[in-house]
XYZ file of C-alpha atoms in Angstrom:
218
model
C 20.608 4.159 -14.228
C 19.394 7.784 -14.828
C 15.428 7.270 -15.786
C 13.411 9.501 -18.371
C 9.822 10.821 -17.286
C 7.207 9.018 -18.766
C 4.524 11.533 -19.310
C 1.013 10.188 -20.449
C -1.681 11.992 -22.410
C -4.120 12.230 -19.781
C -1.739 14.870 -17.840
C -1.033 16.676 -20.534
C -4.183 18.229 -20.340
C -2.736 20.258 -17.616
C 0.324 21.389 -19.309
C -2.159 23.250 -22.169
C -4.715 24.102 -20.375
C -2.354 26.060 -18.069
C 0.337 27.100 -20.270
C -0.996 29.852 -22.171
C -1.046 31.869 -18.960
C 2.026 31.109 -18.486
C 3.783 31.946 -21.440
C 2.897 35.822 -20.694
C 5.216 35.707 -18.045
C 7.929 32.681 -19.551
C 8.008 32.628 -23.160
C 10.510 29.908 -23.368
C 7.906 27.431 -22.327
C 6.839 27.893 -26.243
C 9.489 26.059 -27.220
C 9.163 22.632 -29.006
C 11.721 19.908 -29.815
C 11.666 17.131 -32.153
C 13.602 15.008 -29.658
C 11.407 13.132 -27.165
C 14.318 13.329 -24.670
C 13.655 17.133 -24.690
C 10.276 17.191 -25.013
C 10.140 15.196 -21.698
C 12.479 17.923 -20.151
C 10.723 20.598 -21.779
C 7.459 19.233 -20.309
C 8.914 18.648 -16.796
C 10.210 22.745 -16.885
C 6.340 23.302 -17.816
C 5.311 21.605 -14.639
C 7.566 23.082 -12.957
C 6.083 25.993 -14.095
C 2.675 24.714 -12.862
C 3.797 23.995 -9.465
C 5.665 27.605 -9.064
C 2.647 29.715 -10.294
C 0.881 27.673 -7.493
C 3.665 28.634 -4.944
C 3.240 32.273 -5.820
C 0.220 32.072 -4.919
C 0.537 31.335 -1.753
C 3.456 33.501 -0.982
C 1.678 35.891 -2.026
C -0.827 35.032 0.910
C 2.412 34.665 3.109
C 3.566 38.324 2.509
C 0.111 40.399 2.569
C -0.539 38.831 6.147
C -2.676 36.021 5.756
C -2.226 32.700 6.229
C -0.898 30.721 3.174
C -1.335 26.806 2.967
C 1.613 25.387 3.990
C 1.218 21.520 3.369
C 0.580 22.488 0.460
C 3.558 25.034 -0.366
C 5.684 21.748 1.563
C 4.079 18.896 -0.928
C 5.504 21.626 -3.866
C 8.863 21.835 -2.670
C 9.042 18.166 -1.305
C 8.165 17.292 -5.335
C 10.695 19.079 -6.790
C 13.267 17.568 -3.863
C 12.230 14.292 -5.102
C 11.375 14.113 -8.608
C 13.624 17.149 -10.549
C 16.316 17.071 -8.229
C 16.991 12.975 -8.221
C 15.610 12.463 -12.100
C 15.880 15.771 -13.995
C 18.507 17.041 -13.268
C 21.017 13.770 -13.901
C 19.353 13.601 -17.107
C 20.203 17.006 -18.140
C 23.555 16.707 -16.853
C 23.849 13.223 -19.388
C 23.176 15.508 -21.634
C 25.623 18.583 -20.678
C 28.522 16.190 -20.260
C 28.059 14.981 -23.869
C 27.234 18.437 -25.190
C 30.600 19.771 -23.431
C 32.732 17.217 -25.385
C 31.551 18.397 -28.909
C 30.455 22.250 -28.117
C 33.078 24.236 -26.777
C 31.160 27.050 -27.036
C 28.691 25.625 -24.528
C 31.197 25.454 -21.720
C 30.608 28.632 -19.872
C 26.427 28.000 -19.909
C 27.021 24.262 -18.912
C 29.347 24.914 -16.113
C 27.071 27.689 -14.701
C 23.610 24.881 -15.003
C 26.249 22.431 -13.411
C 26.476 25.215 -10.106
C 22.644 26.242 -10.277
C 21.435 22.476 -10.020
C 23.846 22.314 -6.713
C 22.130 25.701 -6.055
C 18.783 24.241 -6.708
C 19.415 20.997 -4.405
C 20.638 22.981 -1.308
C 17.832 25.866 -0.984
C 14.974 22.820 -2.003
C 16.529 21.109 0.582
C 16.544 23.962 3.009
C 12.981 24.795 2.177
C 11.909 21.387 2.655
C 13.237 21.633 5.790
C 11.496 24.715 7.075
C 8.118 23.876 5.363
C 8.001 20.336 7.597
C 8.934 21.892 11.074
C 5.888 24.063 10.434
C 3.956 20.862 9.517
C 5.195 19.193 13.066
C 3.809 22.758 14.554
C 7.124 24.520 15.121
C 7.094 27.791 14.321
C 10.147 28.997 11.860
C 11.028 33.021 11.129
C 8.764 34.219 8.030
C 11.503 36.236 6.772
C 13.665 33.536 6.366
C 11.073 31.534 4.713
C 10.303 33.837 2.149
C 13.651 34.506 1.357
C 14.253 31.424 0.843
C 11.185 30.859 -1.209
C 12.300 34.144 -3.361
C 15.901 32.939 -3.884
C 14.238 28.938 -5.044
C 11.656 30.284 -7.672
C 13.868 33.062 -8.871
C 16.756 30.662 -9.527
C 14.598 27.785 -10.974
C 13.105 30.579 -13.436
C 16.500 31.567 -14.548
C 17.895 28.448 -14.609
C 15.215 27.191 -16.757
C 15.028 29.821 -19.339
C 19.261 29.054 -19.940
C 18.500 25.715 -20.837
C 15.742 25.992 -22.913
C 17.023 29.555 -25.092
C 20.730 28.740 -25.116
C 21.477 24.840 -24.124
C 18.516 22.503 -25.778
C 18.404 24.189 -28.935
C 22.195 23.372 -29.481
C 21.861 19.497 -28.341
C 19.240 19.552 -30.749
C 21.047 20.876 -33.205
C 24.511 19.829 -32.882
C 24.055 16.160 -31.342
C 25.016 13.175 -33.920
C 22.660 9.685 -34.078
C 25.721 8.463 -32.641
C 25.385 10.723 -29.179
C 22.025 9.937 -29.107
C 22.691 6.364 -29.384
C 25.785 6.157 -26.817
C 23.161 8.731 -24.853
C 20.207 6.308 -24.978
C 21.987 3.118 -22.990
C 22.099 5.511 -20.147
C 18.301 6.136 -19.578
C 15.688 3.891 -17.955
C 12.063 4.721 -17.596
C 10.826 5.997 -14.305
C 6.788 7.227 -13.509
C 6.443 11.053 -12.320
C 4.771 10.814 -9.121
C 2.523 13.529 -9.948
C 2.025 14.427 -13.338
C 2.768 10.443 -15.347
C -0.235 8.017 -15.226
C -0.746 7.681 -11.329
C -0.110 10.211 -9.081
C 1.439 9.177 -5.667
C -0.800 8.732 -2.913
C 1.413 11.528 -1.144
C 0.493 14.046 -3.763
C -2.962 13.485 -4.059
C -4.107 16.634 -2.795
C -1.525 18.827 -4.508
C -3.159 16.913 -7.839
C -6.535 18.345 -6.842
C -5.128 21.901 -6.695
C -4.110 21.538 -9.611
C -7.015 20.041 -11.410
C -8.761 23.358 -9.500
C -6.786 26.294 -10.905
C -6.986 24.786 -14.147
C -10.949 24.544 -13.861
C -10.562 28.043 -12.755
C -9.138 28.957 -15.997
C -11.723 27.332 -18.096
């Protein structure tokens, strides 16, 4: 069964206390839904949004000459491995399958998100690889890493901003009580390790950094 994120009050703290600043640079995180099915989405693209601002940060660190945290860059990517690539995305492609059977129009944007999640899994997967030989002390090419790091972010941005300006709005608006329904009996409720009620021992720390750039902010 494909599982919905549950996300709680308490962590949406960090979704508004961050997303201001990020709406300068991706104003389709401004978006809204009356759906709680897209909400949820909508709220895992803003952490996603979270995490990447985070990973620029460091890249940024990377590419000046310094030395960037890399645990920390591999507990970001080894997230979005295991919690947008395994939960997500199969919801959103629940979604796309239905949409595609009622929206004809929609066929060209859905078949490209149904590529770009593929996309998504193989260079998260590749960077997940990289980032945890350099956390057993091998040392990996910087070049490649960054590219790879470029080609992730810059895909997950794009990809994002389709969904949420051309794909949600029409499920929203085109989508029966009937596909909801028939949609409904194929979701299950599963915890985000890091931003539902308890975070995961594993991304404790990552947590922290985030509770820190947000108290930056303030």
């Amino acid at each position: 069964m494909i599982r919905i994120a549950n996300h709680k009050a308490v962590n949406n703290s960090f979704q508004e206390a961050v997303k201001e600043k990020l709406c300068a640079n991706q104003p389709f995180l401004r978006k809204a839904y009356k759906k709680a099915t897209l909400t949820n989405l909508h709220n895992d693209h803003v952490n996603a949004c979270i995490l990447l601002d985070i990973l620029d940060k460091e890249l940024a660190n990377l590419e000046s000459g310094g030395e960037p945290d890399y645990l920390l860059m591999r507990d970001i990517i080894k997230y979005m491995v295991n919690y947008p690539d395994t939960v997500h995305h199969p919801l959103e492609e629940i979604l796309f399958a239905r949409l595609e059977k009622v929206d004809v129009e929609s066929h060209d944007s859905i078949n490209r998100l149904y590529e770009e999640h593929n996309d998504l899994t193989f260079f998260g997967d590749e960077l997940d690889d990289e980032l945890e030989k350099i956390a057993a002390g091998s040392i990996v090419k910087k070049d490649r890493l960054l590219q790879l790091c470029h080609k992730y972010r810059e895909l997950l941005y794009s990809h994002m901003k389709t969904e949420e300006e051309k794909v949600f709005p029409r499920i929203e608006r085109i989508f029966s009580i009937t596909d909801w329904s028939e949609i409904k009996s194929s979701l299950e409720t599963i915890e985000d390790p890091l931003f539902g009620e308890a975070v995961l021992d594993y991304y404790q720390r990552l947590y922290d950094r985030i509770q820190s750039e947000i108290n930056q902010d303030e």
